[in-house]
């Protein structure tokens, strides 16, 4: 029997260790980011880094102002959110309330398949199909714009938003639906006046997680947004995002140089943004469950 | 067994040859009954006898169940409720329903009561406050809740929630109130208060109550129907049905020999 007890102990410790390891990993990654990134603030003050309007990392002297990149990320993400949120909520309503039987299953599977498309493939389609369309439609010198990135990213955010919103809608008690219908509400009134408000916190969480995915996306935006590090004035201009900057420039930097640590500092900024978005999403999800 | 009773009030709902199937299961068999205006009609019977199913026929809630199939006629003021000229929404405005578990929307007290009125566009923005006040008065909640109209309805006690659900119906001025075991989630004191409310509402509304509590049927109803295995075994004035049942199955049920 002692053998069995020892075995239990070992298994328990292994499980505990793997549980703890994920936290350790996150802490280590964050520590590494800080170690590599904070050095840049010896040459550039934090204020100039965040609010500087010029990103000229290899000029002499170099300028490390990430405001254009922040704006680029915000524009592409904002555009993607504007496009994907209404579409996703409508799809989720369709799946949970309107579609029946095989149509429902087909839609659900379709949305899940969407999540399985690698972002580089979407980027490729964007470059060959979407970019020429946008160039012609708006008579632009190039089709690689913030809008092109937004549209493609909207499709990437959709699976996340749709499936979590659908969960939130399905979790709304049947009694609410019956009560609304029994009062003579039409299906549309039932959905907009009862279901959506009842599922509101879950929907907010879904949107946050979708936006989180979009902010961190790199490959497709690098292929589609034109990568011009200037502060954009419209969706139809080329922009460059935080993620694309790291991906594009990391290979050319000397390890330990200011440019190198500036890229890591961008990583810290991205980490902070994603972390706060996930935190907000978590708070909202928690609120749903607490109810 | 006679479905028609000889009260002086006009019939509001008439049921003729009503049959209902869930898939292959014959849930309601040849139901005949007449429901009088401004009276409380109770439907009693053991679990699974079809009393809730029958109730849900009156506002066509069974339409939501895909496998359900109905034959026969239900007349509301002489018109078939499945008449394509009468929109479903209009039927449900006239025939409201209270459920077993209080199910107020996760909105404020005010919005809950205003919901139906908004859906049917019964009032402009200014008239809404009046409708809400009148409806809450009708269910005896106004004095308790008048300072909490903006609070969430989910914070109320179960009894208050059930009253609120009734107020929500009253706000759309229906003719018939269907209640599906409205007290089964409530404690005895709350049950007593809701029963009192049902008796008071009788003055203005025709009420059909499903209950598995025979004493409750005896306390609140004017007519009682006993359903067993999908059949309307006996239907008549409550006093007569409980003191002098004509069918041996009714007698067996009300004396507690099964159920």
Coordinates of N, CA, C and O in Angstrom, one line a residue, chain A residues 100-101 172 174-187 189-190 193-194 197-199 291, chain B residues 56 59 61 64 66 89 92-93 95-97 99 103-107 115 118-120 154 168-169 172:
Chain A
X100 N -32.1 26.0 -37.6 CA -32.5 24.8 -36.9 C -31.8 23.6 -37.6 O -31.4 23.7 -38.7
X101 N -31.7 22.5 -36.8 CA -31.2 21.3 -37.4 C -29.9 21.3 -38.1 O -28.9 21.9 -37.5
X172 N -28.9 32.2 -21.9 CA -30.0 33.0 -21.4 C -31.2 32.0 -21.2 O -31.5 31.2 -22.0
X174 N -34.4 29.9 -20.8 CA -35.6 29.7 -21.7 C -36.8 30.5 -21.3 O -37.5 31.0 -22.1
X175 N -36.9 30.7 -19.9 CA -38.0 31.5 -19.4 C -38.1 32.9 -20.0 O -39.2 33.4 -20.2
X176 N -37.0 33.5 -20.2 CA -37.0 34.9 -20.7 C -37.6 34.9 -22.1 O -38.4 35.7 -22.5
X177 N -37.2 33.9 -22.9 CA -37.7 33.8 -24.3 C -39.2 33.6 -24.3 O -40.0 34.3 -24.9
X178 N -39.7 32.6 -23.4 CA -41.1 32.3 -23.4 C -41.9 33.5 -22.9 O -42.9 33.8 -23.4
X179 N -41.4 34.1 -21.9 CA -42.1 35.3 -21.3 C -42.3 36.3 -22.4 O -43.4 36.9 -22.6
X180 N -41.2 36.6 -23.2 CA -41.3 37.7 -24.2 C -42.3 37.3 -25.3 O -43.2 38.0 -25.7
X181 N -42.2 36.0 -25.7 CA -43.1 35.5 -26.8 C -44.5 35.5 -26.3 O -45.5 35.9 -27.0
X182 N -44.7 35.1 -25.0 CA -46.1 35.0 -24.5 C -46.7 36.4 -24.3 O -47.9 36.5 -24.3
X183 N -45.9 37.4 -24.2 CA -46.4 38.8 -24.1 C -46.8 39.3 -25.5 O -47.2 40.4 -25.6
X184 N -46.5 38.5 -26.5 CA -46.9 39.0 -27.9 C -45.7 39.7 -28.6 O -45.9 40.4 -29.6
X185 N -44.5 39.5 -28.0 CA -43.3 40.1 -28.7 C -43.0 39.3 -30.0 O -43.2 38.1 -30.0
X186 N -42.6 40.0 -31.1 CA -42.2 39.2 -32.2 C -40.8 38.7 -31.9 O -40.2 39.0 -30.9
X187 N -40.3 37.8 -32.8 CA -39.0 37.2 -32.6 C -37.9 38.3 -32.5 O -37.0 38.2 -31.7
X189 N -38.3 41.4 -31.7 CA -38.4 42.2 -30.4 C -37.8 41.4 -29.3 O -37.1 41.9 -28.4
X190 N -38.1 40.1 -29.3 CA -37.6 39.2 -28.3 C -36.1 39.2 -28.3 O -35.4 39.3 -27.2
X193 N -34.8 43.1 -27.5 CA -35.1 43.7 -26.2 C -34.9 42.8 -25.0 O -34.8 43.3 -23.9
X194 N -34.8 41.5 -25.2 CA -34.6 40.6 -24.1 C -33.3 39.9 -24.2 O -32.4 40.0 -23.3
X197 N -29.9 42.3 -24.3 CA -29.5 42.8 -23.0 C -29.2 41.8 -21.9 O -28.3 41.9 -21.1
X198 N -29.9 40.6 -22.0 CA -29.6 39.6 -21.0 C -28.2 39.0 -21.2 O -27.6 38.6 -20.2
X199 N -27.8 39.0 -22.4 CA -26.5 38.4 -22.7 C -25.4 39.4 -22.8 O -24.2 39.1 -23.2
X291 N -24.0 36.1 -11.9 CA -25.4 36.2 -12.0 C -26.1 34.9 -11.9 O -27.2 34.6 -11.7
Chain B
X56 N -51.3 25.8 -22.7 CA -50.4 26.4 -23.7 C -51.1 26.4 -25.1 O -50.5 27.0 -26.0
X59 N -52.8 30.1 -26.0 CA -52.1 31.3 -26.6 C -51.1 30.7 -27.6 O -50.1 31.4 -28.0
X61 N -48.7 28.7 -27.5 CA -47.3 28.5 -27.1 C -46.7 27.2 -27.6 O -45.5 27.0 -27.7
X64 N -44.2 26.7 -30.5 CA -42.7 26.7 -30.4 C -42.2 25.4 -30.4 O -41.0 25.2 -30.6
X66 N -41.6 22.0 -32.1 CA -41.7 21.6 -33.5 C -42.6 20.3 -33.7 O -43.3 20.2 -34.7
X89 N -49.4 37.6 -32.7 CA -49.0 38.6 -31.7 C -50.3 39.2 -31.1 O -50.3 39.5 -29.9
X92 N -51.7 36.7 -28.5 CA -50.9 36.7 -27.3 C -51.1 38.0 -26.5 O -50.8 38.0 -25.3
X93 N -51.4 39.0 -27.1 CA -51.7 40.3 -26.4 C -53.0 40.1 -25.6 O -53.1 40.5 -24.5
X95 N -54.4 37.1 -24.8 CA -54.3 35.9 -23.9 C -52.9 35.8 -23.3 O -52.0 35.4 -24.0
X96 N -52.7 36.3 -22.1 CA -51.3 36.4 -21.5 C -51.1 35.2 -20.7 O -52.0 34.4 -20.3
X97 N -49.8 35.0 -20.3 CA -49.4 33.8 -19.6 C -48.4 34.1 -18.5 O -47.5 34.8 -18.6
X99 N -45.9 32.0 -15.8 CA -45.2 30.7 -15.8 C -45.0 30.2 -14.4 O -45.1 30.9 -13.4
X103 N -40.4 34.6 -14.0 CA -39.4 34.9 -15.0 C -39.3 36.4 -15.5 O -39.5 36.7 -16.6
X104 N -39.1 37.3 -14.5 CA -39.0 38.7 -14.9 C -37.7 38.8 -15.8 O -36.8 38.0 -15.6
X105 N -37.7 39.8 -16.7 CA -36.5 40.0 -17.5 C -35.4 40.6 -16.7 O -35.7 41.3 -15.7
X106 N -34.2 40.4 -17.0 CA -33.1 41.0 -16.3 C -33.0 42.5 -16.5 O -32.0 43.0 -16.9
X107 N -34.1 43.2 -16.4 CA -34.2 44.6 -16.6 C -34.7 45.3 -15.4 O -35.0 44.6 -14.4
X115 N -42.5 46.5 -20.8 CA -42.1 45.7 -22.0 C -43.2 45.4 -22.9 O -43.1 45.8 -24.1
X118 N -44.6 48.5 -24.6 CA -43.7 49.0 -25.6 C -43.8 48.1 -26.9 O -43.9 48.6 -28.0
X119 N -43.8 46.8 -26.7 CA -43.9 45.9 -27.8 C -45.1 46.1 -28.7 O -45.1 46.1 -29.9
X120 N -46.2 46.4 -28.0 CA -47.5 46.6 -28.7 C -47.7 48.1 -29.0 O -48.8 48.5 -29.4
X154 N -34.5 41.4 -10.8 CA -34.0 40.1 -10.3 C -33.7 40.2 -8.8 O -33.4 39.2 -8.1
X168 N -46.8 42.7 -15.6 CA -46.3 42.8 -16.9 C -47.4 42.5 -17.9 O -47.5 43.0 -19.0
X169 N -48.3 41.5 -17.5 CA -49.4 41.1 -18.4 C -50.5 42.1 -18.4 O -51.0 42.5 -19.4
X172 N -50.6 45.1 -20.7 CA -51.0 45.1 -22.1 C -52.6 44.9 -22.2 O -53.1 44.7 -23.3

